[in-house]
Amino acid sequence: MDAPLATNTADPLDSLLGAARTISHGAPIRDELVSDIYSRSRQICKLAVQYEDKKKLQSTYKLDKILTSKIWGYPIMFAILGVVFWITITGANVPSGWIADFFGVIEGYLTAGFQAVHAPAWLHGVLVLGFFRGTAWVISVMLPPMAIFFPVFALLENFGYLPRVAFNMDRLFKKSGGHGKQALTMSMGFGCNAAAILSTRIIESPRERMLAILTNNFVPCNGRWPTLILLSSLFMAAGVGAGLHSLATAGVVMGMVLFGIIVTLTVSWVLSKTALRGVPTHYTLELPPYRRPQIWKTILLSSRDKSLNVLTRAVVVAAPAGVITWILGNIFIGGDSILAHMAGFFEPFGHMIGLDGYIIMAFLLGLPANEIVLPILLMGYMSSGAMVDADGLDNIKDIFLQHGWTWLTALNMMLFSLLHYPCGTTLFNIYKETKSVKWTVLSAVIPLGIAIAVTFIVAQTARWLGWV
Amino acid sequence: MTTSSSLSLADASTGSYIRLERIEVQGVLRRRLLDLGFVPGNVIEVMQKSPLGDPTAFRVNNTTIALRIEESSLIFGYYEESDER
Amino acid sequence: MRPYTVALAGNPNTGKSTLFNTLTGLRQHTGNWAGKTVVSAEGEFIHEDTAFRMIDLPGTYSLYSNSADEEVARDYIIFEQPDVTIVVLDATSLERNLNLALQVLEMTSRVVVCINLMDEAKKLGIRVDTDQIERQLGVPVVAVSARNKTGIDTLLDKVAEIASGSHVPKPVPVIYNDDIEKKIAQLEPLIRQTLGDRFPARWVALRLLDEDESLISSLRAKLHEQPATEQKEEIRYGRTACH
């Protein structure tokens, strides 16, 4: 910015500035300026604004007295989070089944069509079993929970609750060396980490913004919800009676989120003591008045926007991944598919951290989008080498059990999903925002290291204690 | 109107009103605070503390602004019976 | 004919994005927290056969360049010189919001003040006399409720009048204390000599007296006809910042 312009001598601005300095005698005038502007504002308001009833003005702080109170602040925050998850999980089950059935019928027609024109088997495999199933899976598993989660979250956001979360949690972030507004960018991460990276621009200090960027990944995004929800529903909440099942699932998912927050705070703390040293910067947080959101408009708008988003992503990312996975699973070398060879290669490492070779493969191939990790995994497990239909959760659980899954595999898969590197889009955004290869690489390596360490410790401890 | 000796916003009790006297914060934050209405002469209501004890919310010009103790302990004023409006 | 440019300025969280969406038909996501709009948006609309291009500036509490956002907003108003600047005010906290409006009025007279969230204010029992504010400020003041789409037509009529030049507002300047006014009076003629009428001399005088370094470097870049380099958004973590 300050590159000297050698050709310019006697800059007219410098002489103006000089004159200004002489005139002002170096006395600061900012305070007086602002004071005078404010007195003018007050003067105008006295003339033009009337408060009919001061009591009415209190409605927002009456609510704040409860929502940010010492006793109720945290319980209410967790309750709201839990309710959001519960609504999402319960509400998504039925439409998910419908959509999967619908795609199943279409697939039947497609297959019949391919047979009618005597299309070669590989073409049917690539297009229908790879491309079509990949897309269908993502849509039927992703769309319903997102179409519920996003509107509910948008309602909370438009109501004005998020700044209260930041207010409640500020002390924790301060202690961990982060910025209070990190709570806001974290909340954005529930929707999409890639978008949340952009929202870190609200943090002015570069150091604290970097902390927010590096730790945003520990908040599960829409691509990882289905993995968390599905696995906790199948394995963690399995023993619970039918009526309480979705409640237990929501409880487990919430436990994961809380663990993610703990990791966020810990990593921020470690980084702010090491690579990103510095004191927390000063800040002011505005708590806007609560506003009743326009319920239907918010619901329609956010489900429309998000649905569109999921659909686009499904076609752009999941479909090609489906094709690639199909190809890898159907080209055989020495009796085994390439996919099986690769899984075999990762097996020892996978076992060490309580997973298996296929899971590691799925996470690697799933780098472009977390949505496709689970479909790829299922496809790898299936001998047919194509992604399965999502017809029935028991079916999916059987596939897992046949491949030697235990509660530990499920737990570690959830932990790995929660903690591992961010998706390709997010990494790209991190690079765009930081313009630094080093920090972009670190933003993938740090979470990966933590994911490996945590799953390793969990797996070894569980085995040592003889729990598995 | 009762006036008393000056105290910092951090020491003021919740629910009280403070007429600002001086701000000892420096730099960018000082200017930001001025922009938000933390100007000498203005009356601020001390609203409520965060569940963990810090930050504290203040009512200034009909808006609610939360400040950490690092800042609020550097803003001084004296008790005022109520908002003058 | 090129479309008139309209800049949208205002405090964070005053419903700027909602107003922008209403006018341009675009769909930025809105949320109830300060700083929600992180990427400034552009859109177009047509009002009575006239085309307008609208720029949603970052929401700021002031234009004294305390942050990158404020610099972006300030530079746009002062260097791009939009045909009209709409200042969006939150009817429920006018005192603080007027602070920004008064600052904008020092930079340009082509301003329409738009008081948003009138419905919220009514609910809270706040009555706002817009005619009085108009008299006090010297520029058109329109009350709207962006989300209920009331008052929008009146707002656009005023914007069109100012854009076409059929109405030239005369803002009432803020009078500072004698000491500052004396200093402004000394500096203003010097500024006119050096910079001509390109920039509002009184405002530049105030900024110089305030030793606004960021404005001075922006001005310098502008004067040397080096197009002001794009605001860098990369993160330089090495610098200990204190925002």
PDB file of N, CA, C and O in Angstrom, chain A residues 281-319:
ATOM      1  N   THR A 281      -8.568  -9.820  20.941  1.00  0.00           N
ATOM      2  CA  THR A 281      -8.775  -8.405  20.667  1.00  0.00           C
ATOM      3  C   THR A 281     -10.096  -7.964  21.275  1.00  0.00           C
ATOM      4  O   THR A 281     -10.960  -8.764  21.587  1.00  0.00           O
ATOM      5  N   HIS A 282     -10.180  -6.661  21.399  1.00  0.00           N
ATOM      6  CA  HIS A 282     -11.377  -6.079  21.977  1.00  0.00           C
ATOM      7  C   HIS A 282     -12.508  -6.190  20.988  1.00  0.00           C
ATOM      8  O   HIS A 282     -12.294  -6.161  19.803  1.00  0.00           O
ATOM      9  N   TYR A 283     -13.675  -6.304  21.512  1.00  0.00           N
ATOM     10  CA  TYR A 283     -14.783  -6.281  20.562  1.00  0.00           C
ATOM     11  C   TYR A 283     -16.086  -5.880  21.219  1.00  0.00           C
ATOM     12  O   TYR A 283     -16.201  -5.858  22.437  1.00  0.00           O
ATOM     13  N   THR A 284     -17.008  -5.508  20.375  1.00  0.00           N
ATOM     14  CA  THR A 284     -18.332  -5.167  20.851  1.00  0.00           C
ATOM     15  C   THR A 284     -19.303  -6.072  20.119  1.00  0.00           C
ATOM     16  O   THR A 284     -19.123  -6.357  18.957  1.00  0.00           O
ATOM     17  N   LEU A 285     -20.301  -6.541  20.829  1.00  0.00           N
ATOM     18  CA  LEU A 285     -21.283  -7.439  20.212  1.00  0.00           C
ATOM     19  C   LEU A 285     -22.651  -6.798  20.350  1.00  0.00           C
ATOM     20  O   LEU A 285     -23.070  -6.470  21.452  1.00  0.00           O
ATOM     21  N   GLU A 286     -23.310  -6.605  19.232  1.00  0.00           N
ATOM     22  CA  GLU A 286     -24.646  -6.033  19.326  1.00  0.00           C
ATOM     23  C   GLU A 286     -25.683  -7.131  19.477  1.00  0.00           C
ATOM     24  O   GLU A 286     -25.637  -8.148  18.790  1.00  0.00           O
ATOM     25  N   LEU A 287     -26.584  -6.955  20.419  1.00  0.00           N
ATOM     26  CA  LEU A 287     -27.705  -7.883  20.574  1.00  0.00           C
ATOM     27  C   LEU A 287     -28.943  -7.199  20.017  1.00  0.00           C
ATOM     28  O   LEU A 287     -29.551  -6.375  20.692  1.00  0.00           O
ATOM     29  N   PRO A 288     -29.307  -7.516  18.785  1.00  0.00           N
ATOM     30  CA  PRO A 288     -30.428  -6.797  18.170  1.00  0.00           C
ATOM     31  C   PRO A 288     -31.734  -7.177  18.832  1.00  0.00           C
ATOM     32  O   PRO A 288     -31.818  -8.217  19.487  1.00  0.00           O
ATOM     33  N   PRO A 289     -32.762  -6.323  18.690  1.00  0.00           N
ATOM     34  CA  PRO A 289     -34.056  -6.684  19.261  1.00  0.00           C
ATOM     35  C   PRO A 289     -34.577  -7.949  18.582  1.00  0.00           C
ATOM     36  O   PRO A 289     -34.322  -8.174  17.398  1.00  0.00           O
ATOM     37  N   TYR A 290     -35.294  -8.766  19.354  1.00  0.00           N
ATOM     38  CA  TYR A 290     -35.912  -9.946  18.729  1.00  0.00           C
ATOM     39  C   TYR A 290     -36.961  -9.490  17.738  1.00  0.00           C
ATOM     40  O   TYR A 290     -37.672  -8.512  17.976  1.00  0.00           O
ATOM     41  N   ARG A 291     -37.019 -10.190  16.632  1.00  0.00           N
ATOM     42  CA  ARG A 291     -38.063  -9.889  15.654  1.00  0.00           C
ATOM     43  C   ARG A 291     -38.791 -11.160  15.329  1.00  0.00           C
ATOM     44  O   ARG A 291     -38.175 -12.205  15.158  1.00  0.00           O
ATOM     45  N   ARG A 292     -40.106 -11.045  15.227  1.00  0.00           N
ATOM     46  CA  ARG A 292     -40.865 -12.228  14.862  1.00  0.00           C
ATOM     47  C   ARG A 292     -40.564 -12.529  13.399  1.00  0.00           C
ATOM     48  O   ARG A 292     -40.806 -11.707  12.534  1.00  0.00           O
ATOM     49  N   PRO A 293     -39.981 -13.705  13.110  1.00  0.00           N
ATOM     50  CA  PRO A 293     -39.655 -13.973  11.714  1.00  0.00           C
ATOM     51  C   PRO A 293     -40.921 -14.172  10.889  1.00  0.00           C
ATOM     52  O   PRO A 293     -41.960 -14.523  11.429  1.00  0.00           O
ATOM     53  N   GLN A 294     -40.803 -13.905   9.600  1.00  0.00           N
ATOM     54  CA  GLN A 294     -41.932 -14.179   8.712  1.00  0.00           C
ATOM     55  C   GLN A 294     -41.896 -15.668   8.429  1.00  0.00           C
ATOM     56  O   GLN A 294     -41.138 -16.136   7.578  1.00  0.00           O
ATOM     57  N   ILE A 295     -42.728 -16.393   9.196  1.00  0.00           N
ATOM     58  CA  ILE A 295     -42.547 -17.835   9.268  1.00  0.00           C
ATOM     59  C   ILE A 295     -42.616 -18.524   7.907  1.00  0.00           C
ATOM     60  O   ILE A 295     -41.677 -19.203   7.499  1.00  0.00           O
ATOM     61  N   TRP A 296     -43.691 -18.290   7.175  1.00  0.00           N
ATOM     62  CA  TRP A 296     -43.846 -19.037   5.927  1.00  0.00           C
ATOM     63  C   TRP A 296     -42.811 -18.630   4.906  1.00  0.00           C
ATOM     64  O   TRP A 296     -42.256 -19.460   4.191  1.00  0.00           O
ATOM     65  N   LYS A 297     -42.545 -17.323   4.862  1.00  0.00           N
ATOM     66  CA  LYS A 297     -41.586 -16.846   3.877  1.00  0.00           C
ATOM     67  C   LYS A 297     -40.204 -17.446   4.147  1.00  0.00           C
ATOM     68  O   LYS A 297     -39.528 -17.927   3.240  1.00  0.00           O
ATOM     69  N   THR A 298     -39.819 -17.442   5.426  1.00  0.00           N
ATOM     70  CA  THR A 298     -38.522 -18.013   5.776  1.00  0.00           C
ATOM     71  C   THR A 298     -38.458 -19.482   5.412  1.00  0.00           C
ATOM     72  O   THR A 298     -37.489 -19.958   4.829  1.00  0.00           O
ATOM     73  N   ILE A 299     -39.532 -20.212   5.752  1.00  0.00           N
ATOM     74  CA  ILE A 299     -39.537 -21.649   5.488  1.00  0.00           C
ATOM     75  C   ILE A 299     -39.448 -21.913   3.996  1.00  0.00           C
ATOM     76  O   ILE A 299     -38.615 -22.698   3.531  1.00  0.00           O
ATOM     77  N   LEU A 300     -40.283 -21.204   3.225  1.00  0.00           N
ATOM     78  CA  LEU A 300     -40.286 -21.443   1.781  1.00  0.00           C
ATOM     79  C   LEU A 300     -38.950 -21.083   1.167  1.00  0.00           C
ATOM     80  O   LEU A 300     -38.366 -21.845   0.394  1.00  0.00           O
ATOM     81  N   LEU A 301     -38.456 -19.893   1.545  1.00  0.00           N
ATOM     82  CA  LEU A 301     -37.224 -19.393   0.939  1.00  0.00           C
ATOM     83  C   LEU A 301     -36.055 -20.306   1.249  1.00  0.00           C
ATOM     84  O   LEU A 301     -35.310 -20.708   0.356  1.00  0.00           O
ATOM     85  N   SER A 302     -35.900 -20.661   2.544  1.00  0.00           N
ATOM     86  CA  SER A 302     -34.700 -21.421   2.875  1.00  0.00           C
ATOM     87  C   SER A 302     -34.811 -22.852   2.385  1.00  0.00           C
ATOM     88  O   SER A 302     -33.816 -23.440   1.979  1.00  0.00           O
ATOM     89  N   SER A 303     -36.034 -23.430   2.374  1.00  0.00           N
ATOM     90  CA  SER A 303     -36.073 -24.799   1.864  1.00  0.00           C
ATOM     91  C   SER A 303     -35.900 -24.800   0.352  1.00  0.00           C
ATOM     92  O   SER A 303     -35.268 -25.694  -0.195  1.00  0.00           O
ATOM     93  N   ARG A 304     -36.413 -23.758  -0.315  1.00  0.00           N
ATOM     94  CA  ARG A 304     -36.229 -23.707  -1.754  1.00  0.00           C
ATOM     95  C   ARG A 304     -34.746 -23.555  -2.094  1.00  0.00           C
ATOM     96  O   ARG A 304     -34.188 -24.308  -2.896  1.00  0.00           O
ATOM     97  N   ASP A 305     -34.094 -22.557  -1.427  1.00  0.00           N
ATOM     98  CA  ASP A 305     -32.681 -22.313  -1.734  1.00  0.00           C
ATOM     99  C   ASP A 305     -31.821 -23.527  -1.417  1.00  0.00           C
ATOM    100  O   ASP A 305     -30.967 -23.914  -2.193  1.00  0.00           O
ATOM    101  N   LYS A 306     -32.085 -24.106  -0.230  1.00  0.00           N
ATOM    102  CA  LYS A 306     -31.243 -25.215   0.184  1.00  0.00           C
ATOM    103  C   LYS A 306     -31.525 -26.455  -0.644  1.00  0.00           C
ATOM    104  O   LYS A 306     -30.612 -27.190  -0.996  1.00  0.00           O
ATOM    105  N   SER A 307     -32.796 -26.693  -0.964  1.00  0.00           N
ATOM    106  CA  SER A 307     -33.127 -27.865  -1.771  1.00  0.00           C
ATOM    107  C   SER A 307     -32.396 -27.781  -3.097  1.00  0.00           C
ATOM    108  O   SER A 307     -31.801 -28.748  -3.563  1.00  0.00           O
ATOM    109  N   LEU A 308     -32.443 -26.614  -3.684  1.00  0.00           N
ATOM    110  CA  LEU A 308     -31.784 -26.386  -4.964  1.00  0.00           C
ATOM    111  C   LEU A 308     -30.300 -26.686  -4.836  1.00  0.00           C
ATOM    112  O   LEU A 308     -29.684 -27.331  -5.682  1.00  0.00           O
ATOM    113  N   ASN A 309     -29.756 -26.197  -3.721  1.00  0.00           N
ATOM    114  CA  ASN A 309     -28.342 -26.383  -3.446  1.00  0.00           C
ATOM    115  C   ASN A 309     -27.973 -27.862  -3.402  1.00  0.00           C
ATOM    116  O   ASN A 309     -27.019 -28.308  -4.029  1.00  0.00           O
ATOM    117  N   VAL A 310     -28.792 -28.607  -2.644  1.00  0.00           N
ATOM    118  CA  VAL A 310     -28.522 -30.037  -2.483  1.00  0.00           C
ATOM    119  C   VAL A 310     -28.631 -30.745  -3.828  1.00  0.00           C
ATOM    120  O   VAL A 310     -27.806 -31.583  -4.177  1.00  0.00           O
ATOM    121  N   LEU A 311     -29.653 -30.368  -4.601  1.00  0.00           N
ATOM    122  CA  LEU A 311     -29.843 -31.010  -5.898  1.00  0.00           C
ATOM    123  C   LEU A 311     -28.645 -30.739  -6.813  1.00  0.00           C
ATOM    124  O   LEU A 311     -28.116 -31.653  -7.440  1.00  0.00           O
ATOM    125  N   THR A 312     -28.209 -29.486  -6.851  1.00  0.00           N
ATOM    126  CA  THR A 312     -27.073 -29.142  -7.711  1.00  0.00           C
ATOM    127  C   THR A 312     -25.845 -29.932  -7.300  1.00  0.00           C
ATOM    128  O   THR A 312     -25.140 -30.515  -8.124  1.00  0.00           O
ATOM    129  N   ARG A 313     -25.616 -29.937  -5.984  1.00  0.00           N
ATOM    130  CA  ARG A 313     -24.455 -30.643  -5.474  1.00  0.00           C
ATOM    131  C   ARG A 313     -24.520 -32.120  -5.816  1.00  0.00           C
ATOM    132  O   ARG A 313     -23.527 -32.735  -6.187  1.00  0.00           O
ATOM    133  N   ALA A 314     -25.719 -32.661  -5.719  1.00  0.00           N
ATOM    134  CA  ALA A 314     -25.887 -34.085  -6.002  1.00  0.00           C
ATOM    135  C   ALA A 314     -25.444 -34.375  -7.428  1.00  0.00           C
ATOM    136  O   ALA A 314     -24.721 -35.336  -7.679  1.00  0.00           O
ATOM    137  N   VAL A 315     -25.888 -33.527  -8.350  1.00  0.00           N
ATOM    138  CA  VAL A 315     -25.562 -33.789  -9.752  1.00  0.00           C
ATOM    139  C   VAL A 315     -24.083 -33.508 -10.015  1.00  0.00           C
ATOM    140  O   VAL A 315     -23.394 -34.281 -10.672  1.00  0.00           O
ATOM    141  N   VAL A 316     -23.600 -32.398  -9.464  1.00  0.00           N
ATOM    142  CA  VAL A 316     -22.237 -31.991  -9.788  1.00  0.00           C
ATOM    143  C   VAL A 316     -21.188 -32.905  -9.152  1.00  0.00           C
ATOM    144  O   VAL A 316     -20.190 -33.235  -9.761  1.00  0.00           O
ATOM    145  N   VAL A 317     -21.435 -33.296  -7.885  1.00  0.00           N
ATOM    146  CA  VAL A 317     -20.400 -34.051  -7.179  1.00  0.00           C
ATOM    147  C   VAL A 317     -20.722 -35.528  -7.029  1.00  0.00           C
ATOM    148  O   VAL A 317     -19.925 -36.395  -7.379  1.00  0.00           O
ATOM    149  N   ALA A 318     -21.908 -35.810  -6.542  1.00  0.00           N
ATOM    150  CA  ALA A 318     -22.221 -37.190  -6.214  1.00  0.00           C
ATOM    151  C   ALA A 318     -22.304 -38.056  -7.462  1.00  0.00           C
ATOM    152  O   ALA A 318     -21.856 -39.201  -7.465  1.00  0.00           O
ATOM    153  N   ALA A 319     -22.860 -37.503  -8.523  1.00  0.00           N
ATOM    154  CA  ALA A 319     -23.041 -38.302  -9.723  1.00  0.00           C
ATOM    155  C   ALA A 319     -21.705 -38.782 -10.304  1.00  0.00           C
ATOM    156  O   ALA A 319     -21.516 -39.980 -10.511  1.00  0.00           O
TER     157      ALA A 319
END
